[in-house]
Amino acid sequence: MTTVTATYYRLEDWQGGHRTQPQEFAYWVEEVTGTIPAGLTGTLYRNGPGRLDRGGQRYHHPFDGDGMVNQVCFREGRAFYRNRYVKTPEYLAEERANQILYRGVFGTQKPGGWWHNFGDMRLKNIANTNVVYWGNKLLALWEAAHPYRLDPRTLETLGLDNLGGLIPEGHGFSAHPRLDPQGLLVNFGVKAGLNSEIRLYEFDDQWGVVRQHQYTINGFAFLHDFILTENYYVFFQNPVQFFPLPYLLGWTGAAQCLHFDREQPTRILVIPRSGGAVRVFLTEPCFVFHHANGYEQGDELVLDSICYSHFPTIDQQTDYRFVDFASLPAGQLKRFRVNLTTHRVRTDMLLPRCCEFPQVHPQRVGRSYRWVYLGVAADPVANAPLQGIMALDVTTGRQSVWLAGPRGFVSEPVFVPRSAGENDGWLLAFVYNAARQCTDIVILDAMDVSAGPVATLHLRHHVPYGLHGSFTPVDWGP
Ligand code: CO
């Protein structure tokens, strides 16, 4: 196996993936290395910040970037690429003004100093975190607001969608819906405050509401993702508190007002899907954005999550492009065993290597499972950008890794099943190739990740680092 060190990559190379992509494209990808599998049919959608600056002013954090949706249609061994911005009224107003008109949650400020930001609590719906096709709707998701509906073929923005009035005004809809293998889309929305309101929704494949619950959670709850098991919804309420004064005064973004309390435990919230009281279990303080999977085993819940030792944040003075990776905590995959009878929580490390963006076979969501697919750092120890893709057998610890090379930077690998076999499928990932200053899309065989891509699609341009995406077997190509 290749030995790599913390100097494996150059910061300038990594920075190249943080450039705005102002153009919208639509074309058949002509440059392909290897062979696109003929059996791969359907549409990959990905979302992420496409615009990272406005009117000469850089956004403070990529998470504040305007959502740009990418579509890759696979048909008979060929691939069609398209990207479009989510044309929200706020985005269009900023386009017309060519100036930042809205503050960002992660610290982007309007120009002119703090007095121009003082007391301005308006949010720009940036619709930049995930994009999901379900029940004939394509939805761009951002957890703090309502979804945006897009045309699945043209990516044209059709408008806000509150799911038939189900999501109340001022409430969000998470960017991390889970698909129950029994054919349901399950999601939640949070209204965070001194106490937080959480709403849970389960939909059939026509967006009919199968279940709906509403709870009030003690304290501030920053919940980005959740775990769905056969009978429970599970949340990790990280020990963060919100002190909004610097945000209200116009000094910082809301995210910089989150304070991680190392003295407080993480609260694991277990909510029955059939309704009933929230049960709370305590474990070590940690910060979790993403969960890999979870399932029930006897009296226990087995919960696999990417944990940070504390909230990874960038202060108001730091330019994120020059961030010192070593100064930030690395995400590590841990297993929590929650005993529902004794209330004991046991923690085991599954993968100490810096990792993010876990995926499993869709038929294994909420069920016992073996294979998880992740983006990983090249360095086996230090915190660093994601430059490899790993298939990890959580039952044996066996790993299969492909590294994109010192000039390649990977994104979330989306798993596309070929059969019900748990590792029988493809992994699709966007890779920023600093040598070309353009983005490649790689297709890996999930059974043999270390063999490298079976095909690499060379786009004509770069796509800024994205967040999440999904695949549908429906071909929405031209
Ligand atoms: Co996420």
CSV table of C-alpha atoms and ligand atoms in Angstrom, one decimal:
chain,number,residue,atom,x,y,z
A,1,MET,CA,0.0,0.0,0.0
A,2,THR,CA,1.2,3.5,-0.8
A,3,THR,CA,2.7,5.3,2.2
A,4,VAL,CA,1.6,8.9,2.4
A,5,THR,CA,2.3,11.8,4.6
A,6,ALA,CA,0.7,15.1,5.6
A,7,THR,CA,2.5,16.8,2.8
A,8,TYR,CA,0.9,14.4,0.2
A,9,TYR,CA,-1.1,17.3,-1.2
A,10,ARG,CA,-0.4,21.0,-1.9
A,11,LEU,CA,-2.8,23.6,-0.4
A,12,GLU,CA,-2.9,25.5,-3.7
A,13,ASP,CA,-4.2,22.4,-5.5
A,14,TRP,CA,-6.9,21.9,-2.9
A,15,GLN,CA,-7.8,25.6,-3.1
A,16,GLY,CA,-8.5,25.2,-6.9
A,17,GLY,CA,-11.7,23.3,-6.1
A,18,HIS,CA,-13.1,26.3,-4.2
A,19,ARG,CA,-13.5,28.6,-7.2
A,20,THR,CA,-17.0,29.7,-8.3
A,21,GLN,CA,-18.3,28.0,-11.4
A,22,PRO,CA,-20.4,30.8,-13.0
A,23,GLN,CA,-21.4,28.9,-16.2
A,24,GLU,CA,-24.2,26.5,-16.8
A,25,PHE,CA,-23.4,23.6,-19.2
A,26,ALA,CA,-25.3,20.8,-20.9
A,27,TYR,CA,-23.3,18.3,-23.1
A,28,TRP,CA,-22.5,14.6,-23.7
A,29,VAL,CA,-19.2,13.8,-22.1
A,30,GLU,CA,-16.8,12.9,-24.9
A,31,GLU,CA,-13.6,12.4,-23.0
A,32,VAL,CA,-13.7,9.1,-21.1
A,33,THR,CA,-10.9,6.9,-19.8
A,34,GLY,CA,-12.0,3.3,-19.5
A,35,THR,CA,-15.5,2.1,-20.2
A,36,ILE,CA,-18.7,3.3,-18.7
A,37,PRO,CA,-20.6,0.1,-17.6
A,38,ALA,CA,-23.4,-0.6,-20.1
A,39,GLY,CA,-25.6,-1.7,-17.2
A,40,LEU,CA,-25.3,1.6,-15.5
A,41,THR,CA,-28.6,3.4,-16.3
A,42,GLY,CA,-30.2,6.3,-14.6
A,43,THR,CA,-29.4,9.8,-13.2
A,44,LEU,CA,-27.0,11.0,-10.6
A,45,TYR,CA,-27.9,14.3,-9.0
A,46,ARG,CA,-25.4,16.2,-6.9
A,47,ASN,CA,-25.8,19.5,-5.1
A,48,GLY,CA,-23.2,21.9,-3.6
A,49,PRO,CA,-22.1,25.5,-3.4
A,50,GLY,CA,-21.5,26.6,-7.0
A,51,ARG,CA,-20.9,30.3,-6.3
A,52,LEU,CA,-18.4,31.2,-3.6
A,53,ASP,CA,-18.1,35.0,-4.1
A,54,ARG,CA,-20.2,37.9,-5.2
A,55,GLY,CA,-19.2,41.3,-6.5
A,56,GLY,CA,-15.5,40.7,-5.6
A,57,GLN,CA,-16.3,39.6,-2.1
A,58,ARG,CA,-15.6,36.0,-1.0
A,59,TYR,CA,-18.2,34.2,1.0
A,60,HIS,CA,-16.8,33.4,4.5
A,61,HIS,CA,-17.4,29.7,4.2
A,62,PRO,CA,-18.2,27.3,1.3
A,63,PHE,CA,-21.4,26.2,3.2
A,64,ASP,CA,-22.8,29.7,2.5
A,65,GLY,CA,-22.4,29.1,-1.3
A,66,ASP,CA,-25.4,29.2,-3.6
A,67,GLY,CA,-26.7,25.8,-4.5
A,68,MET,CA,-25.8,24.5,-8.0
A,69,VAL,CA,-27.3,21.2,-9.0
A,70,ASN,CA,-25.4,18.8,-11.2
A,71,GLN,CA,-27.0,16.0,-13.2
A,72,VAL,CA,-25.2,13.1,-14.9
A,73,CYS,CA,-27.4,10.7,-17.0
A,74,PHE,CA,-26.0,7.3,-17.8
A,75,ARG,CA,-27.4,5.6,-20.9
A,76,GLU,CA,-25.9,2.7,-22.9
A,77,GLY,CA,-22.4,3.4,-21.9
A,78,ARG,CA,-22.6,7.2,-22.4
A,79,ALA,CA,-23.0,10.1,-20.0
A,80,PHE,CA,-24.7,13.4,-20.3
A,81,TYR,CA,-23.8,16.3,-17.9
A,82,ARG,CA,-25.8,19.3,-17.0
A,83,ASN,CA,-25.6,21.9,-14.2
A,84,ARG,CA,-28.0,24.7,-13.2
A,85,TYR,CA,-28.2,27.1,-10.2
A,86,VAL,CA,-31.2,26.9,-8.0
A,87,LYS,CA,-32.8,30.2,-9.0
A,88,THR,CA,-34.3,31.4,-5.7
A,89,PRO,CA,-35.6,35.0,-5.6
A,90,GLU,CA,-32.6,35.8,-3.2
A,91,TYR,CA,-30.1,34.4,-5.7
A,92,LEU,CA,-31.7,36.3,-8.6
A,93,ALA,CA,-31.7,39.6,-6.6
A,94,GLU,CA,-28.0,39.1,-5.9
A,95,GLU,CA,-27.4,38.3,-9.5
A,96,ARG,CA,-29.0,41.6,-10.5
A,97,ALA,CA,-27.2,43.6,-7.9
A,98,ASN,CA,-23.9,41.8,-8.3
A,99,GLN,CA,-23.5,42.3,-4.6
A,100,ILE,CA,-24.0,40.2,-1.4
A,101,LEU,CA,-27.5,41.2,-0.1
A,102,TYR,CA,-27.9,38.5,2.5
A,103,ARG,CA,-25.8,37.4,5.4
A,104,GLY,CA,-24.8,33.7,5.5
A,105,VAL,CA,-25.3,31.3,8.4
A,106,PHE,CA,-21.6,30.4,8.3
A,107,GLY,CA,-20.2,34.0,8.6
A,108,THR,CA,-20.7,35.7,5.2
A,109,GLN,CA,-21.5,39.3,5.9
A,110,LYS,CA,-23.0,42.0,3.7
A,111,PRO,CA,-20.4,44.6,2.7
A,112,GLY,CA,-20.0,47.8,4.6
A,113,GLY,CA,-19.1,46.7,8.1
A,114,TRP,CA,-21.0,45.4,11.1
A,115,TRP,CA,-23.5,48.3,11.2
A,116,HIS,CA,-24.8,47.2,7.7
A,117,ASN,CA,-25.4,43.7,9.2
A,118,PHE,CA,-26.7,44.8,12.6
A,119,GLY,CA,-30.0,43.1,13.4
A,120,ASP,CA,-30.5,41.7,9.9
A,121,MET,CA,-31.9,38.1,10.5
A,122,ARG,CA,-33.1,37.5,7.0
A,123,LEU,CA,-32.0,34.2,5.5
A,124,LYS,CA,-31.1,33.5,1.9
A,125,ASN,CA,-32.4,30.0,1.0
A,126,ILE,CA,-29.3,28.7,-0.6
A,127,ALA,CA,-30.7,25.2,-1.4
A,128,ASN,CA,-27.2,23.8,-1.6
A,129,THR,CA,-26.9,20.7,0.5
A,130,ASN,CA,-28.6,17.7,-1.2
A,131,VAL,CA,-30.9,16.9,-4.1
A,132,VAL,CA,-33.3,14.0,-4.0
A,133,TYR,CA,-35.6,12.5,-6.6
A,134,TRP,CA,-38.7,10.9,-5.0
A,135,GLY,CA,-42.4,10.5,-6.1
A,136,ASN,CA,-41.8,12.3,-9.4
A,137,LYS,CA,-40.3,15.3,-7.6
A,138,LEU,CA,-36.7,16.5,-7.7
A,139,LEU,CA,-36.1,18.6,-4.6
A,140,ALA,CA,-33.0,20.7,-3.7
A,141,LEU,CA,-32.6,20.6,0.1
A,142,TRP,CA,-31.2,23.0,2.7
A,143,GLU,CA,-32.0,22.2,6.3
A,144,ALA,CA,-33.0,25.7,7.4
A,145,ALA,CA,-35.8,26.3,4.9
A,146,HIS,CA,-38.4,24.7,2.6
A,147,PRO,CA,-37.2,22.6,-0.3
A,148,TYR,CA,-37.0,23.9,-3.9
A,149,ARG,CA,-38.6,21.9,-6.6
A,150,LEU,CA,-36.6,21.5,-9.9
A,151,ASP,CA,-37.5,20.0,-13.2
A,152,PRO,CA,-35.7,16.6,-13.1
A,153,ARG,CA,-34.8,16.8,-16.8
A,154,THR,CA,-33.8,20.4,-17.4
A,155,LEU,CA,-33.0,21.4,-13.7
A,156,GLU,CA,-35.1,24.5,-14.2
A,157,THR,CA,-36.2,25.9,-10.8
A,158,LEU,CA,-40.0,25.4,-10.4
A,159,GLY,CA,-40.3,27.1,-6.9
A,160,LEU,CA,-40.6,26.4,-3.2
A,161,ASP,CA,-42.4,23.2,-2.3
A,162,ASN,CA,-43.8,22.9,1.3
A,163,LEU,CA,-45.1,19.4,0.5
A,164,GLY,CA,-48.8,20.4,0.3
A,165,GLY,CA,-48.7,22.7,3.3
A,166,LEU,CA,-47.1,20.1,5.6
A,167,ILE,CA,-44.0,22.1,6.5
A,168,PRO,CA,-45.0,25.1,8.5
A,169,GLU,CA,-43.8,28.6,7.7
A,170,GLY,CA,-40.4,29.2,9.3
A,171,HIS,CA,-39.6,25.5,9.7
A,172,GLY,CA,-37.0,23.6,7.9
A,173,PHE,CA,-36.8,20.2,6.1
A,174,SER,CA,-33.5,18.4,6.6
A,175,ALA,CA,-31.1,17.7,3.7
A,176,HIS,CA,-30.7,14.1,5.0
A,177,PRO,CA,-33.9,12.2,4.3
A,178,ARG,CA,-33.5,8.4,4.7
A,179,LEU,CA,-35.1,5.9,2.4
A,180,ASP,CA,-36.6,3.0,4.3
A,181,PRO,CA,-36.1,-0.2,2.3
A,182,GLN,CA,-39.8,-0.8,2.6
A,183,GLY,CA,-40.4,2.1,0.2
A,184,LEU,CA,-40.8,5.2,2.4
A,185,LEU,CA,-39.0,8.5,2.5
A,186,VAL,CA,-38.4,9.6,6.1
A,187,ASN,CA,-37.2,13.0,7.1
A,188,PHE,CA,-37.3,15.6,9.8
A,189,GLY,CA,-37.3,19.4,10.3
A,190,VAL,CA,-36.0,21.3,13.2
A,191,LYS,CA,-36.8,24.7,14.6
A,192,ALA,CA,-33.9,25.3,17.0
A,193,GLY,CA,-34.2,27.6,19.9
A,194,LEU,CA,-33.8,27.6,23.7
A,195,ASN,CA,-35.9,24.5,23.4
A,196,SER,CA,-36.1,23.0,19.9
A,197,GLU,CA,-39.1,21.7,18.0
A,198,ILE,CA,-38.6,18.7,15.8
A,199,ARG,CA,-41.1,17.3,13.3
A,200,LEU,CA,-40.8,13.9,11.7
A,201,TYR,CA,-42.4,12.8,8.4
A,202,GLU,CA,-42.8,9.5,6.6
A,203,PHE,CA,-44.0,9.6,3.0
A,204,ASP,CA,-45.0,6.8,0.6
A,205,ASP,CA,-43.8,7.0,-3.0
A,206,GLN,CA,-46.5,9.4,-3.9
A,207,TRP,CA,-45.7,11.8,-1.1
A,208,GLY,CA,-48.7,10.6,0.9
A,209,VAL,CA,-48.1,11.0,4.6
A,210,VAL,CA,-47.8,7.7,6.4
A,211,ARG,CA,-46.6,9.0,9.8
A,212,GLN,CA,-46.1,12.4,11.3
A,213,HIS,CA,-44.9,13.3,14.8
A,214,GLN,CA,-44.0,16.5,16.6
A,215,TYR,CA,-41.8,16.8,19.7
A,216,THR,CA,-40.1,19.5,21.8
A,217,ILE,CA,-36.5,18.7,22.7
A,218,ASN,CA,-34.9,20.3,25.8
A,219,GLY,CA,-32.2,22.8,24.8
A,220,PHE,CA,-30.7,24.0,21.6
A,221,ALA,CA,-30.6,21.2,19.0
A,222,PHE,CA,-28.3,21.4,15.9
A,223,LEU,CA,-29.4,18.2,14.1
A,224,HIS,CA,-28.0,17.8,10.6
A,225,ASP,CA,-28.7,14.1,10.1
A,226,PHE,CA,-30.4,11.1,11.8
A,227,ILE,CA,-30.4,7.3,11.9
A,228,LEU,CA,-33.5,5.4,10.8
A,229,THR,CA,-33.9,1.8,12.1
A,230,GLU,CA,-36.9,-0.5,11.8
A,231,ASN,CA,-38.6,1.0,14.8
A,232,TYR,CA,-36.8,4.2,15.8
A,233,TYR,CA,-35.6,7.6,14.7
A,234,VAL,CA,-32.2,8.4,16.4
A,235,PHE,CA,-30.6,11.8,16.7
A,236,PHE,CA,-27.3,12.9,18.3
A,237,GLN,CA,-27.8,16.2,20.1
A,238,ASN,CA,-24.3,17.5,20.3
A,239,PRO,CA,-23.3,19.5,23.3
A,240,VAL,CA,-23.4,22.9,21.6
A,241,GLN,CA,-25.0,26.0,22.9
A,242,PHE,CA,-26.0,29.0,20.9
A,243,PHE,CA,-25.1,32.5,22.2
A,244,PRO,CA,-26.5,34.7,19.4
A,245,LEU,CA,-25.4,38.1,20.6
A,246,PRO,CA,-22.4,38.5,18.1
A,247,TYR,CA,-24.8,37.5,15.3
A,248,LEU,CA,-27.5,39.9,16.3
A,249,LEU,CA,-25.0,42.7,16.6
A,250,GLY,CA,-23.8,42.0,13.0
A,251,TRP,CA,-20.3,40.9,14.1
A,252,THR,CA,-20.4,37.2,13.0
A,253,GLY,CA,-22.5,34.6,11.4
A,254,ALA,CA,-24.9,32.4,13.4
A,255,ALA,CA,-22.6,29.4,13.2
A,256,GLN,CA,-19.8,31.3,14.9
A,257,CYS,CA,-22.1,31.7,17.9
A,258,LEU,CA,-22.2,27.9,18.5
A,259,HIS,CA,-20.1,26.9,21.5
A,260,PHE,CA,-19.1,23.4,22.0
A,261,ASP,CA,-19.2,22.4,25.7
A,262,ARG,CA,-16.5,19.7,26.4
A,263,GLU,CA,-18.0,19.2,29.9
A,264,GLN,CA,-21.4,18.1,28.6
A,265,PRO,CA,-22.3,14.7,27.2
A,266,THR,CA,-23.8,14.1,23.8
A,267,ARG,CA,-27.5,13.2,24.2
A,268,ILE,CA,-28.7,10.4,22.0
A,269,LEU,CA,-32.4,10.9,21.4
A,270,VAL,CA,-34.3,7.7,20.6
A,271,ILE,CA,-37.9,8.3,19.3
A,272,PRO,CA,-40.2,5.4,18.4
A,273,ARG,CA,-41.6,5.5,14.8
A,274,SER,CA,-44.9,4.5,16.2
A,275,GLY,CA,-45.0,7.6,18.5
A,276,GLY,CA,-44.4,7.8,22.2
A,277,ALA,CA,-41.9,9.5,24.4
A,278,VAL,CA,-38.4,10.5,23.5
A,279,ARG,CA,-35.8,8.5,25.4
A,280,VAL,CA,-32.4,10.1,26.1
A,281,PHE,CA,-29.1,8.3,26.5
A,282,LEU,CA,-25.9,10.0,27.4
A,283,THR,CA,-22.4,9.4,25.8
A,284,GLU,CA,-19.1,11.2,25.6
A,285,PRO,CA,-19.1,14.7,24.2
A,286,CYS,CA,-18.5,14.7,20.4
A,287,PHE,CA,-19.8,16.4,17.4
A,288,VAL,CA,-21.6,14.5,14.6
A,289,PHE,CA,-22.8,15.8,11.2
A,290,HIS,CA,-23.3,12.5,9.5
A,291,HIS,CA,-24.4,9.0,10.4
A,292,ALA,CA,-23.4,5.9,8.4
A,293,ASN,CA,-26.2,3.6,9.5
A,294,GLY,CA,-27.8,2.0,12.5
A,295,TYR,CA,-29.8,-1.1,13.4
A,296,GLU,CA,-31.5,-2.9,16.2
A,297,GLN,CA,-29.9,-6.0,17.8
A,298,GLY,CA,-31.7,-7.5,20.8
A,299,ASP,CA,-31.8,-4.9,23.5
A,300,GLU,CA,-29.3,-2.7,21.7
A,301,LEU,CA,-29.2,-0.1,19.1
A,302,VAL,CA,-26.0,-0.2,17.0
A,303,LEU,CA,-25.2,3.3,15.7
A,304,ASP,CA,-22.3,4.1,13.4
A,305,SER,CA,-21.4,7.8,13.1
A,306,ILE,CA,-18.7,10.1,11.9
A,307,CYS,CA,-17.5,11.8,15.1
A,308,TYR,CA,-15.4,15.0,15.7
A,309,SER,CA,-13.8,15.6,19.1
A,310,HIS,CA,-15.4,19.1,18.9
A,311,PHE,CA,-17.3,21.4,16.5
A,312,PRO,CA,-15.0,22.2,13.6
A,313,THR,CA,-15.4,25.9,13.0
A,314,ILE,CA,-13.6,28.7,11.2
A,315,ASP,CA,-13.5,32.0,13.1
A,316,GLN,CA,-14.5,35.3,11.6
A,317,GLN,CA,-10.9,36.3,10.9
A,318,THR,CA,-9.7,33.2,9.0
A,319,ASP,CA,-9.8,32.8,5.3
A,320,TYR,CA,-11.0,29.2,4.9
A,321,ARG,CA,-8.8,28.6,1.9
A,322,PHE,CA,-5.8,28.9,4.1
A,323,VAL,CA,-7.2,26.8,6.9
A,324,ASP,CA,-4.6,24.7,8.8
A,325,PHE,CA,-6.1,21.2,8.5
A,326,ALA,CA,-4.0,20.0,11.4
A,327,SER,CA,-5.7,22.6,13.7
A,328,LEU,CA,-9.2,21.1,13.0
A,329,PRO,CA,-10.5,17.8,14.4
A,330,ALA,CA,-10.7,14.8,12.0
A,331,GLY,CA,-13.9,12.9,11.4
A,332,GLN,CA,-13.6,9.3,12.6
A,333,LEU,CA,-16.1,6.5,12.3
A,334,LYS,CA,-17.3,5.2,15.6
A,335,ARG,CA,-19.8,2.6,16.7
A,336,PHE,CA,-22.2,3.4,19.6
A,337,ARG,CA,-24.0,0.5,21.2
A,338,VAL,CA,-26.9,1.8,23.1
A,339,ASN,CA,-28.5,-0.6,25.5
A,340,LEU,CA,-32.2,0.3,25.7
A,341,THR,CA,-32.7,-1.6,29.0
A,342,THR,CA,-29.6,-0.8,31.0
A,343,HIS,CA,-29.0,2.7,29.5
A,344,ARG,CA,-25.4,1.8,29.0
A,345,VAL,CA,-23.6,3.2,25.9
A,346,ARG,CA,-20.4,1.6,24.7
A,347,THR,CA,-18.2,3.2,22.1
A,348,ASP,CA,-15.8,1.5,19.7
A,349,MET,CA,-13.6,3.0,17.0
A,350,LEU,CA,-14.3,1.6,13.6
A,351,LEU,CA,-12.1,3.8,11.5
A,352,PRO,CA,-9.6,6.3,13.1
A,353,ARG,CA,-8.6,7.6,9.7
A,354,CYS,CA,-10.1,11.0,8.7
A,355,CYS,CA,-13.3,10.2,6.8
A,356,GLU,CA,-16.7,11.7,5.8
A,357,PHE,CA,-19.7,11.2,3.6
A,358,PRO,CA,-20.6,7.6,4.5
A,359,GLN,CA,-22.9,5.5,2.2
A,360,VAL,CA,-24.4,2.1,2.4
A,361,HIS,CA,-26.5,-0.1,0.1
A,362,PRO,CA,-30.0,1.3,0.1
A,363,GLN,CA,-31.5,-2.1,1.1
A,364,ARG,CA,-29.3,-2.1,4.2
A,365,VAL,CA,-30.6,1.2,5.6
A,366,GLY,CA,-31.7,0.6,9.2
A,367,ARG,CA,-30.7,-3.1,8.9
A,368,SER,CA,-27.6,-5.0,10.1
A,369,TYR,CA,-24.9,-4.4,7.4
A,370,ARG,CA,-21.4,-5.1,6.5
A,371,TRP,CA,-20.1,-2.5,4.0
A,372,VAL,CA,-19.8,1.2,4.3
A,373,TYR,CA,-18.3,3.5,1.6
A,374,LEU,CA,-16.6,6.7,2.5
A,375,GLY,CA,-14.4,9.5,1.4
A,376,VAL,CA,-11.1,9.3,3.3
A,377,ALA,CA,-7.9,11.3,3.7
A,378,ALA,CA,-4.7,9.9,2.0
A,379,ASP,CA,-2.9,10.3,5.3
A,380,PRO,CA,-3.9,7.4,7.7
A,381,VAL,CA,-3.6,9.6,10.8
A,382,ALA,CA,-3.8,13.4,10.3
A,383,ASN,CA,-6.8,15.5,9.4
A,384,ALA,CA,-6.5,16.4,5.7
A,385,PRO,CA,-8.7,16.9,2.6
A,386,LEU,CA,-10.5,13.8,1.3
A,387,GLN,CA,-8.4,12.2,-1.4
A,388,GLY,CA,-9.5,8.6,-1.4
A,389,ILE,CA,-12.5,6.4,-1.5
A,390,MET,CA,-12.8,3.4,0.9
A,391,ALA,CA,-15.0,0.4,1.1
A,392,LEU,CA,-14.8,-0.7,4.8
A,393,ASP,CA,-16.1,-4.0,6.1
A,394,VAL,CA,-17.4,-3.0,9.5
A,395,THR,CA,-17.6,-6.7,10.6
A,396,THR,CA,-13.9,-7.4,10.0
A,397,GLY,CA,-12.2,-4.0,9.6
A,398,ARG,CA,-11.0,-5.0,6.1
A,399,GLN,CA,-10.4,-1.9,3.9
A,400,SER,CA,-10.2,-1.4,0.2
A,401,VAL,CA,-9.0,2.0,-0.8
A,402,TRP,CA,-8.4,3.9,-4.0
A,403,LEU,CA,-6.4,7.2,-3.8
A,404,ALA,CA,-7.1,9.9,-6.4
A,405,GLY,CA,-3.4,10.9,-6.3
A,406,PRO,CA,-1.8,13.9,-4.7
A,407,ARG,CA,-3.6,16.3,-7.1
A,408,GLY,CA,-7.1,14.6,-6.8
A,409,PHE,CA,-9.7,15.6,-4.2
A,410,VAL,CA,-12.8,13.5,-3.8
A,411,SER,CA,-16.4,14.0,-2.8
A,412,GLU,CA,-19.1,11.8,-1.4
A,413,PRO,CA,-19.2,8.4,-3.2
A,414,VAL,CA,-22.8,7.7,-4.2
A,415,PHE,CA,-23.6,3.9,-4.1
A,416,VAL,CA,-25.6,2.6,-7.1
A,417,PRO,CA,-26.8,-1.0,-6.5
A,418,ARG,CA,-26.4,-3.6,-9.2
A,419,SER,CA,-28.3,-6.2,-7.2
A,420,ALA,CA,-29.4,-6.9,-3.6
A,421,GLY,CA,-25.8,-8.1,-2.9
A,422,GLU,CA,-24.5,-5.6,-0.4
A,423,ASN,CA,-21.3,-4.7,-2.2
A,424,ASP,CA,-22.6,-5.4,-5.7
A,425,GLY,CA,-22.8,-1.9,-7.2
A,426,TRP,CA,-20.9,1.1,-8.4
A,427,LEU,CA,-19.6,4.1,-6.6
A,428,LEU,CA,-19.9,7.4,-8.4
A,429,ALA,CA,-17.8,10.3,-7.2
A,430,PHE,CA,-16.8,13.8,-8.5
A,431,VAL,CA,-13.1,14.3,-8.2
A,432,TYR,CA,-11.4,17.7,-8.5
A,433,ASN,CA,-8.3,17.1,-10.7
A,434,ALA,CA,-5.9,19.9,-9.9
A,435,ALA,CA,-3.6,18.9,-12.7
A,436,ARG,CA,-6.3,19.8,-15.2
A,437,GLN,CA,-8.0,22.3,-12.9
A,438,CYS,CA,-11.2,20.5,-14.0
A,439,THR,CA,-13.4,17.9,-12.4
A,440,ASP,CA,-13.5,14.2,-13.3
A,441,ILE,CA,-16.3,11.8,-12.4
A,442,VAL,CA,-15.1,8.4,-11.4
A,443,ILE,CA,-17.0,5.1,-11.5
A,444,LEU,CA,-15.6,2.4,-9.1
A,445,ASP,CA,-16.7,-1.2,-8.7
A,446,ALA,CA,-17.7,-1.4,-5.0
A,447,MET,CA,-16.4,-5.0,-4.9
A,448,ASP,CA,-13.0,-3.9,-5.9
A,449,VAL,CA,-12.4,-0.3,-4.9
A,450,SER,CA,-8.6,-0.5,-4.8
A,451,ALA,CA,-8.5,-1.6,-8.5
A,452,GLY,CA,-9.3,2.1,-9.3
A,453,PRO,CA,-12.0,3.5,-11.6
A,454,VAL,CA,-13.6,1.4,-14.3
A,455,ALA,CA,-14.2,4.7,-16.0
A,456,THR,CA,-13.2,8.3,-15.5
A,457,LEU,CA,-15.3,11.0,-17.2
A,458,HIS,CA,-13.4,14.2,-17.8
A,459,LEU,CA,-15.6,17.2,-17.6
A,460,ARG,CA,-14.6,20.3,-19.6
A,461,HIS,CA,-14.6,22.5,-16.5
A,462,HIS,CA,-14.4,22.4,-12.8
A,463,VAL,CA,-17.3,21.8,-10.4
A,464,PRO,CA,-16.7,23.3,-6.9
A,465,TYR,CA,-16.5,20.8,-4.1
A,466,GLY,CA,-20.0,19.5,-3.5
A,467,LEU,CA,-22.0,18.2,-0.6
A,468,HIS,CA,-24.5,15.5,-1.1
A,469,GLY,CA,-26.3,13.7,-4.0
A,470,SER,CA,-28.4,10.7,-4.9
A,471,PHE,CA,-29.1,8.4,-7.8
A,472,THR,CA,-32.3,7.3,-9.4
A,473,PRO,CA,-32.6,4.5,-12.0
A,474,VAL,CA,-34.9,6.8,-14.0
A,475,ASP,CA,-33.1,8.2,-17.1
A,476,TRP,CA,-33.7,11.9,-17.1
A,477,GLY,CA,-31.3,12.6,-19.9
A,478,PRO,CA,-32.2,14.6,-23.1
B,1,CO,CO,-24.7,16.6,5.3
